[in-house]
CSV table of C-alpha atoms and ligand atoms in Angstrom, one decimal:
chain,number,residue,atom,x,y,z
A,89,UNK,CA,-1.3,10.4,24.3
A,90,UNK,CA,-4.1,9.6,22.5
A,91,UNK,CA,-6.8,11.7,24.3
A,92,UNK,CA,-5.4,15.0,23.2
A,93,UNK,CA,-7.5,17.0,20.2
A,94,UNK,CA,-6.0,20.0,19.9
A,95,UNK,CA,-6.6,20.3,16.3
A,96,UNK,CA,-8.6,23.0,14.4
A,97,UNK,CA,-9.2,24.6,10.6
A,98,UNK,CA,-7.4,27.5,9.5
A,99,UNK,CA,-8.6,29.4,6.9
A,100,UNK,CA,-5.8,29.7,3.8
A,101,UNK,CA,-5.4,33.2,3.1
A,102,UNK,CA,-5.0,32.9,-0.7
A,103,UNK,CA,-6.1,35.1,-3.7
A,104,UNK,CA,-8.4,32.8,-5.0
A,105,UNK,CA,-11.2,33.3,-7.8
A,106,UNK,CA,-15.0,32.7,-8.2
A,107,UNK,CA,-15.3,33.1,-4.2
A,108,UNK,CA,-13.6,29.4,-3.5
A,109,UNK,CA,-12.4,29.2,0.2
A,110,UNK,CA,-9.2,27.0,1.5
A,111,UNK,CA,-9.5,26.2,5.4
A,112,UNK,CA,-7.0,23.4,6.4
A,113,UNK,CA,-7.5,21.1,9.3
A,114,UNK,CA,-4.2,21.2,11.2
A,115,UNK,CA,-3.8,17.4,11.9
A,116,UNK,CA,-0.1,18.1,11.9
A,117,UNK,CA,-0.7,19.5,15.0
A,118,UNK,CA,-2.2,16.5,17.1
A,119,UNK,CA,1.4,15.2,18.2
A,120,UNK,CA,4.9,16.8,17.5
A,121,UNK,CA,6.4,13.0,16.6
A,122,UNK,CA,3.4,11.0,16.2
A,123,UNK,CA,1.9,12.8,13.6
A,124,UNK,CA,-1.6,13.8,11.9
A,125,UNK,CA,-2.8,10.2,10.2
A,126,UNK,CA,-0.6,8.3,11.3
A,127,UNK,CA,-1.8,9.0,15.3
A,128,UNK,CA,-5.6,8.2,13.9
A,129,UNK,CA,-4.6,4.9,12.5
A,130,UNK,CA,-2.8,4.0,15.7
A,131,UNK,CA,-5.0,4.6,18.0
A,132,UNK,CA,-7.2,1.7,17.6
A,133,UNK,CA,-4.6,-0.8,17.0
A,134,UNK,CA,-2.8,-0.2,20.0
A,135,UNK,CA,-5.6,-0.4,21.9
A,136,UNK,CA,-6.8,-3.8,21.0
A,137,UNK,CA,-2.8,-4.7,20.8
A,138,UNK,CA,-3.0,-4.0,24.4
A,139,UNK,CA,-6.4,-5.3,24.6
A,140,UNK,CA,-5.5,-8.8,23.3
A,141,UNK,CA,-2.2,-9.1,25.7
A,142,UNK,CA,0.2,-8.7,23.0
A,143,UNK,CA,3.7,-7.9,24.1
A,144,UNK,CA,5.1,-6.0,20.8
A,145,UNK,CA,3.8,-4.3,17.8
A,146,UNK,CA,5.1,-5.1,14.3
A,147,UNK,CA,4.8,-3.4,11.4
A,148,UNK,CA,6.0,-2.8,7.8
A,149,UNK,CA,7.8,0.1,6.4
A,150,UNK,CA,10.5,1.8,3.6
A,151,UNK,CA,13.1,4.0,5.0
A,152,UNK,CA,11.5,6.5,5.1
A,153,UNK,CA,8.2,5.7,6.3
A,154,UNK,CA,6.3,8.1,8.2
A,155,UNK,CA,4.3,4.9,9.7
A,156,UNK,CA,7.7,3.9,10.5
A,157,UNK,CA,8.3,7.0,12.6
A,158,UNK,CA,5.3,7.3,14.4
A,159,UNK,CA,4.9,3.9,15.2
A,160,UNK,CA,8.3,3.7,16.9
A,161,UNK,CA,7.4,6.8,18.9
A,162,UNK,CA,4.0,5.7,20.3
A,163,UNK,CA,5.8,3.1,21.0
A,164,UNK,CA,8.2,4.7,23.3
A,165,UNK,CA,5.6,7.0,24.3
A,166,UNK,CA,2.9,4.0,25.3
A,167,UNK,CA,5.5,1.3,26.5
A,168,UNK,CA,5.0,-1.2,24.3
A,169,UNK,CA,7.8,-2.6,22.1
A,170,UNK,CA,7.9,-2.1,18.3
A,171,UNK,CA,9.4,-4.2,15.5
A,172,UNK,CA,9.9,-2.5,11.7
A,173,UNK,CA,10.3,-4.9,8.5
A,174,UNK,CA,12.1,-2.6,6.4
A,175,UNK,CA,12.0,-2.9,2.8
A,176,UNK,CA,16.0,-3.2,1.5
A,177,UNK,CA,18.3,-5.4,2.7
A,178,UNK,CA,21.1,-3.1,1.9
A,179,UNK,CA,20.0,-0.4,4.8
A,180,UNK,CA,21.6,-3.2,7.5
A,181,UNK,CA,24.7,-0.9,7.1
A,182,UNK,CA,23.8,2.2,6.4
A,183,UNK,CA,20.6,3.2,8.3
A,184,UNK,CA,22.3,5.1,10.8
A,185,UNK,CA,22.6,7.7,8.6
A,186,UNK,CA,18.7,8.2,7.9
A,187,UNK,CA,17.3,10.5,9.8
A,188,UNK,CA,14.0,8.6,10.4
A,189,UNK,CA,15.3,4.4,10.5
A,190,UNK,CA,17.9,6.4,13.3
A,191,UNK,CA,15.4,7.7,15.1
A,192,UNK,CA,13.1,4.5,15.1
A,193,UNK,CA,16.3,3.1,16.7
A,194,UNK,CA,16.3,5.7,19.3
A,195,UNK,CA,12.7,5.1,19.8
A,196,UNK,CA,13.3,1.3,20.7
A,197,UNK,CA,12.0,-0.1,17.4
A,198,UNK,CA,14.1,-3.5,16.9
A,199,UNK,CA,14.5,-3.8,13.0
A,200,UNK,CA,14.1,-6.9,10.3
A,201,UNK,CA,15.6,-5.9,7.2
A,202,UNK,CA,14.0,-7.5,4.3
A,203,UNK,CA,14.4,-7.7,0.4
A,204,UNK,CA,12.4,-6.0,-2.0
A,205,UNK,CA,11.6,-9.3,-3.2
A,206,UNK,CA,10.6,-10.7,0.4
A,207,UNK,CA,8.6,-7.5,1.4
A,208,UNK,CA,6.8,-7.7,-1.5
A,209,UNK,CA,5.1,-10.7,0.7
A,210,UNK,CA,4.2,-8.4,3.4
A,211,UNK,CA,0.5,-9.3,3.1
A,212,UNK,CA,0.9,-12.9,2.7
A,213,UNK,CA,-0.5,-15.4,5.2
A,214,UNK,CA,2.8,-17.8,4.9
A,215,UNK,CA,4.8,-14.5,5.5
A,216,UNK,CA,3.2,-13.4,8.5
A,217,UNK,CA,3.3,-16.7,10.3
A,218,UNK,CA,6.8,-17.0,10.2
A,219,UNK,CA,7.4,-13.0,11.3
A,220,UNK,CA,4.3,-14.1,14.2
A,221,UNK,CA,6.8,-17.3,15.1
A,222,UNK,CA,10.2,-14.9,15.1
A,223,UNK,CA,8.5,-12.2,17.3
A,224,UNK,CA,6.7,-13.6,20.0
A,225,UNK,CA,3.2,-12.9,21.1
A,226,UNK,CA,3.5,-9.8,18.5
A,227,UNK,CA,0.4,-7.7,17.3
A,228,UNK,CA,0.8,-7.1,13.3
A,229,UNK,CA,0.0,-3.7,11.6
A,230,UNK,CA,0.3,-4.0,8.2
A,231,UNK,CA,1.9,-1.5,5.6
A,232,UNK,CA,0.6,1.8,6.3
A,233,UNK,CA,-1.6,1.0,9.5
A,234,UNK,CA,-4.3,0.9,7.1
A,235,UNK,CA,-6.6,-1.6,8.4
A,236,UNK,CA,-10.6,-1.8,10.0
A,237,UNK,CA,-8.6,-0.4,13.2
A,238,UNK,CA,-7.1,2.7,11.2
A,239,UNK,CA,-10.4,3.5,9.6
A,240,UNK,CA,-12.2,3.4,12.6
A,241,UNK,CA,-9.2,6.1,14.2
A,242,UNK,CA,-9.4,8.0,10.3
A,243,UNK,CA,-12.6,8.3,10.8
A,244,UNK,CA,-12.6,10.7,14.0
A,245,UNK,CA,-10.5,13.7,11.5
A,246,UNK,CA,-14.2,15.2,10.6
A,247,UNK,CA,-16.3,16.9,13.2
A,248,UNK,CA,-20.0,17.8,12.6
A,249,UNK,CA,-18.7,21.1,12.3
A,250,UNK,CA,-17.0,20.1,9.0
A,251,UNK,CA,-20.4,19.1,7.6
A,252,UNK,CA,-20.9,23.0,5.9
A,253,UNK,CA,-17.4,22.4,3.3
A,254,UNK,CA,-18.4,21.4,0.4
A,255,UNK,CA,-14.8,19.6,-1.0
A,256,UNK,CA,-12.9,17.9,1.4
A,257,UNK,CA,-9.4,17.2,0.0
A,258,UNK,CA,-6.6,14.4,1.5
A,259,UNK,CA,-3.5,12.8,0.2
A,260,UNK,CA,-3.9,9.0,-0.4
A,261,UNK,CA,-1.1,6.0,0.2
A,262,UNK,CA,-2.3,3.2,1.3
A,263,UNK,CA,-6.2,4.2,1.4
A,264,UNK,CA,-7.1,4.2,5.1
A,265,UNK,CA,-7.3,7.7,5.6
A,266,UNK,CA,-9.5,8.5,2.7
A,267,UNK,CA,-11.8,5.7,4.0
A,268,UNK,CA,-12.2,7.4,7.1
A,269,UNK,CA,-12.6,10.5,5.4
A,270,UNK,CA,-15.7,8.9,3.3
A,271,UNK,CA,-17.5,6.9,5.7
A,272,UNK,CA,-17.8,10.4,8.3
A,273,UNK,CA,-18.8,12.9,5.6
A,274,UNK,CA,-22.5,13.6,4.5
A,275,UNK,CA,-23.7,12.6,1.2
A,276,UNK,CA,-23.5,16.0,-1.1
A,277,UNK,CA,-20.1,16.3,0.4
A,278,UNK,CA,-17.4,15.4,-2.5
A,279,UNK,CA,-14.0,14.0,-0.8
A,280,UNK,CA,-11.2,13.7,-3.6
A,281,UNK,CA,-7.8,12.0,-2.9
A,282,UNK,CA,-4.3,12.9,-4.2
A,283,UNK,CA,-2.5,9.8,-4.6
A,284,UNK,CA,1.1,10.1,-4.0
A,285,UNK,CA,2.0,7.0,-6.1
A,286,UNK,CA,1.3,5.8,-9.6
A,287,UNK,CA,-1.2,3.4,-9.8
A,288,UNK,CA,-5.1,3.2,-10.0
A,289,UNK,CA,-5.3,0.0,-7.9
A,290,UNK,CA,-6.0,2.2,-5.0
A,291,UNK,CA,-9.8,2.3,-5.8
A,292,UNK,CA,-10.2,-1.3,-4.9
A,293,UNK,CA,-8.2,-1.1,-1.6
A,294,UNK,CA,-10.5,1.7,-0.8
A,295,UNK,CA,-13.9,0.1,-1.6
A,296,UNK,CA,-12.9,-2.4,1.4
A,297,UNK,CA,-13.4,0.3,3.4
A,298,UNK,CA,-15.6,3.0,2.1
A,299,UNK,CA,-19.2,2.9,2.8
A,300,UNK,CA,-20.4,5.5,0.1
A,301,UNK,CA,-19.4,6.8,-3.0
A,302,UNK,CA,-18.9,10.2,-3.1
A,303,UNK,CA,-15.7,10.3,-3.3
A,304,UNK,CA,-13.0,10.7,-6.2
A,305,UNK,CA,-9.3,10.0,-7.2
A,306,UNK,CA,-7.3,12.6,-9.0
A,307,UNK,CA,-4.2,11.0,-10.4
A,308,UNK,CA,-2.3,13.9,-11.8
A,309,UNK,CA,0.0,15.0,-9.1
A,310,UNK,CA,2.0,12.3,-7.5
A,311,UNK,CA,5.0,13.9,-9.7
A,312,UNK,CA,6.6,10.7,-10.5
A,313,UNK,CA,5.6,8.7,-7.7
A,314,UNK,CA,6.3,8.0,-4.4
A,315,UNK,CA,8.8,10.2,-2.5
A,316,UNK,CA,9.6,11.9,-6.1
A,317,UNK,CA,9.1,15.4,-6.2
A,318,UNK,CA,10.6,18.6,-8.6
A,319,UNK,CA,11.8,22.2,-7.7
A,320,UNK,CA,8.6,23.2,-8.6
A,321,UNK,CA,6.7,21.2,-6.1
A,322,UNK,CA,8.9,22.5,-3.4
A,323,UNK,CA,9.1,26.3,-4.4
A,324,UNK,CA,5.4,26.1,-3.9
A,325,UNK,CA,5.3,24.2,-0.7
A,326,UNK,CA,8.1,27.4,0.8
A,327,UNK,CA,5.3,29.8,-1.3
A,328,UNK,CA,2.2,28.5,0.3
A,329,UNK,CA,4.3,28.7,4.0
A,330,UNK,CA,5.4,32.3,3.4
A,331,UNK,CA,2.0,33.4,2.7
A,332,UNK,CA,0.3,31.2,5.2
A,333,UNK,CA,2.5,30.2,7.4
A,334,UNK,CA,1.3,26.5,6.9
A,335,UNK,CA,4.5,23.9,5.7
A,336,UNK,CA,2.8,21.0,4.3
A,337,UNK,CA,5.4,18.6,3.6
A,338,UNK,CA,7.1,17.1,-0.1
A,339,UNK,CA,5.6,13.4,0.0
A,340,UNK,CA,2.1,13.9,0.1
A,341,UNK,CA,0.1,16.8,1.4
A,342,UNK,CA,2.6,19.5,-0.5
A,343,UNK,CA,1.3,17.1,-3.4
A,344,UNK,CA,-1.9,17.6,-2.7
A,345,UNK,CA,-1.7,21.5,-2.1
A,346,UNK,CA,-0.4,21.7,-5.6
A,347,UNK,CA,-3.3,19.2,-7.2
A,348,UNK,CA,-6.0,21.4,-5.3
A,349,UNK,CA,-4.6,24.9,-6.2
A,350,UNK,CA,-3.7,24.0,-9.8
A,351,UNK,CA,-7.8,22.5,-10.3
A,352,UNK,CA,-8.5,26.1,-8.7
A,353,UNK,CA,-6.8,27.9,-11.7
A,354,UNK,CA,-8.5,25.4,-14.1
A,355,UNK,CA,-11.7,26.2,-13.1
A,356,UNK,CA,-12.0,22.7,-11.8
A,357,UNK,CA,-14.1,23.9,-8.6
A,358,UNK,CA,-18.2,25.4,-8.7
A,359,UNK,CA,-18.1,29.1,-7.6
A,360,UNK,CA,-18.6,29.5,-3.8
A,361,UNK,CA,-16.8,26.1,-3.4
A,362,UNK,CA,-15.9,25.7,0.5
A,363,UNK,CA,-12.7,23.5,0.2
A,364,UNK,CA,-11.5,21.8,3.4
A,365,UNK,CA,-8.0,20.2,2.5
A,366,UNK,CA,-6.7,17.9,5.3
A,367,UNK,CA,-3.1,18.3,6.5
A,368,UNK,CA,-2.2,15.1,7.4
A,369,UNK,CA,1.2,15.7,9.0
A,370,UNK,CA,4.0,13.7,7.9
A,371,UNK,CA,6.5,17.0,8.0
A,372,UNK,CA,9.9,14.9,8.9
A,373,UNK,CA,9.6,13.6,5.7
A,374,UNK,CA,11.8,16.3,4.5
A,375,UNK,CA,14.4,14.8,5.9
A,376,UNK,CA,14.6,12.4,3.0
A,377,UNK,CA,14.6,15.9,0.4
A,378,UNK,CA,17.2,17.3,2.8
A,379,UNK,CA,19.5,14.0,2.3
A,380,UNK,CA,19.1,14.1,-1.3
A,381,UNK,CA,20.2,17.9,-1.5
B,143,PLP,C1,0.9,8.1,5.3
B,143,PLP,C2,0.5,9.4,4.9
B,143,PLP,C3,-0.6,9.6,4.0
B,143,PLP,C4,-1.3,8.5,3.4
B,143,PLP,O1,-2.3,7.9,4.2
B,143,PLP,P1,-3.0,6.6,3.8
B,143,PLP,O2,-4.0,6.3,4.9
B,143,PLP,O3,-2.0,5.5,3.7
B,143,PLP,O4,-3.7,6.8,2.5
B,143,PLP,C5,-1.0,10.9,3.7
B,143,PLP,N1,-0.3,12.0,4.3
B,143,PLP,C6,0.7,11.8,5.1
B,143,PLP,C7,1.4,13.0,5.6
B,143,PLP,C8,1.1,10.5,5.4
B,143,PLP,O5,2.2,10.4,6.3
């Protein structure tokens, strides 16, 4: 699974001013269920999972949690088992009925259903010792993937090629894939991140990772926060993929889209600005928007 590349940049046919170029890098594209990021930050922790002789692979997750989705997938796909923590206790009875906790199931993910109280420990030594005693011999990935494993898989998403954009724009949750990002572009290379969540303690979970500083956070468009989005934000998102042909999706990249093409309007961009925008898949997250119609 994971030696397949078949990503490439597609230039964003968009009237834009003052010469500025979009070209997107399709990461969408390197898996149909184990998709764009999420596949990078994998990569290297299955591996060592494997690598160490672990027998299952845990990880941390909402309901609808892309990491969640792919996880359980390459898990299927890769034959080794997967356990989710899942944030809400209440979801025990009801998670049939969303789309991706049903198709984790189908997946083989086995599922520990948590408190929002309890998960927020996810990152706590005591915590993880007792989820390490409940699930044998089990290889833990926390929240997100993000972790010196993910960054090492984030940071295979830029090619040499990439090195002549000047911008290089990503949606941020966790960090990890910005960190990638970071440490595999040049110097006079700017990368900015669109977090999807409110907060600015982000910049410290990336400077564990980052090894330069060329590199920005633009807080403007998470709309709310996490998984919160407007009509405006999707009428956009079905713009951009009738003049393109390119769906980002409503959690993060559509975010992003918005964020970049907004700074465009404002001038925010030098003149002959070669923007590379990064779409980092995550497309069946519209089945949360879809639920919520
Ligand atoms: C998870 C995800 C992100 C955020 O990645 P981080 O490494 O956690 O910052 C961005 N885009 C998509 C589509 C995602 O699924």
């Amino acid at each position: 699974m994971f030696e397949q590349e078949n990503v490439f940049n597609q230039e964003m046919k968009l009237d834009l001013p003052n010469h500025i170029s979009i070209h997107v890098k399709r990461e969408d594209l390197l898996h149909p269920e184990v998709s764009g990021n999420k596949f990078r930050k994998l990569k290297y922790n299955i591996a060592k999972a494997k690598a160490l002789g672990c027998t299952q692979v845990l990880t941390f997750g909402g309901a609808y949690s892309n990491h969640i989705a792919a996880t359980a997938a390459a898990g299927r796909i890769l034959r080794i088992p997967t356990v989710g923590v899942i944030r809400g206790e209440e979801l025990i009875h009801v998670y049939k009925q969303n789309p991706t906790l049903a198709k984790a199931e189908q997946d083989g993910m086995q599922f520990k259903f948590v408190t929002r109280t309890a998960y927020r420990e996810k990152s706590n030594a005591e915590f993880l010792a007792t989820l390490q005693q409940e699930f044998d011999n089990a290889y833990i990935v926390p929240e997100g993937g993000t972790n010196d494993e993910a960054v090492l898989g984030t940071m295979e998403i830029l090619k040499e090629y990439d090195k002549r954009f000047t911008h290089i724009c990503v949606a941020v949750g966790t960090g990890g894939t910005i960190a990638g990002i970071i440490n595999s572009s040049t110097v006079d290379q700017t990368i900015l991140g669109f977090p999807a969540l409110k907060g600015s303690f982000l910049s410290d979970d990336i400077d564990k990772f980052a090894i330069k500083s060329n590199w920005k956070l633009i807080h403007d468009y998470h709309f709310g926060g996490y998984a919160k989005y407007n009509d405006e934000l999707i009428s956009l998102i079905q713009k951009i993929e009738v003049e393109t042909g390119i769906l980002f999706d409503p959690i993060y990249t559509g975010k992003m889209m918005y964020g970049v093409l907004d700074l465009i309007s404002k001038g925010y961009f030098p003149a002959e600005s070669k923007i590379l925008v990064i779409h980092t898949g995550g497309l069946q997250g519209w089945n949360d928007v879809i639920l919520k119609k």
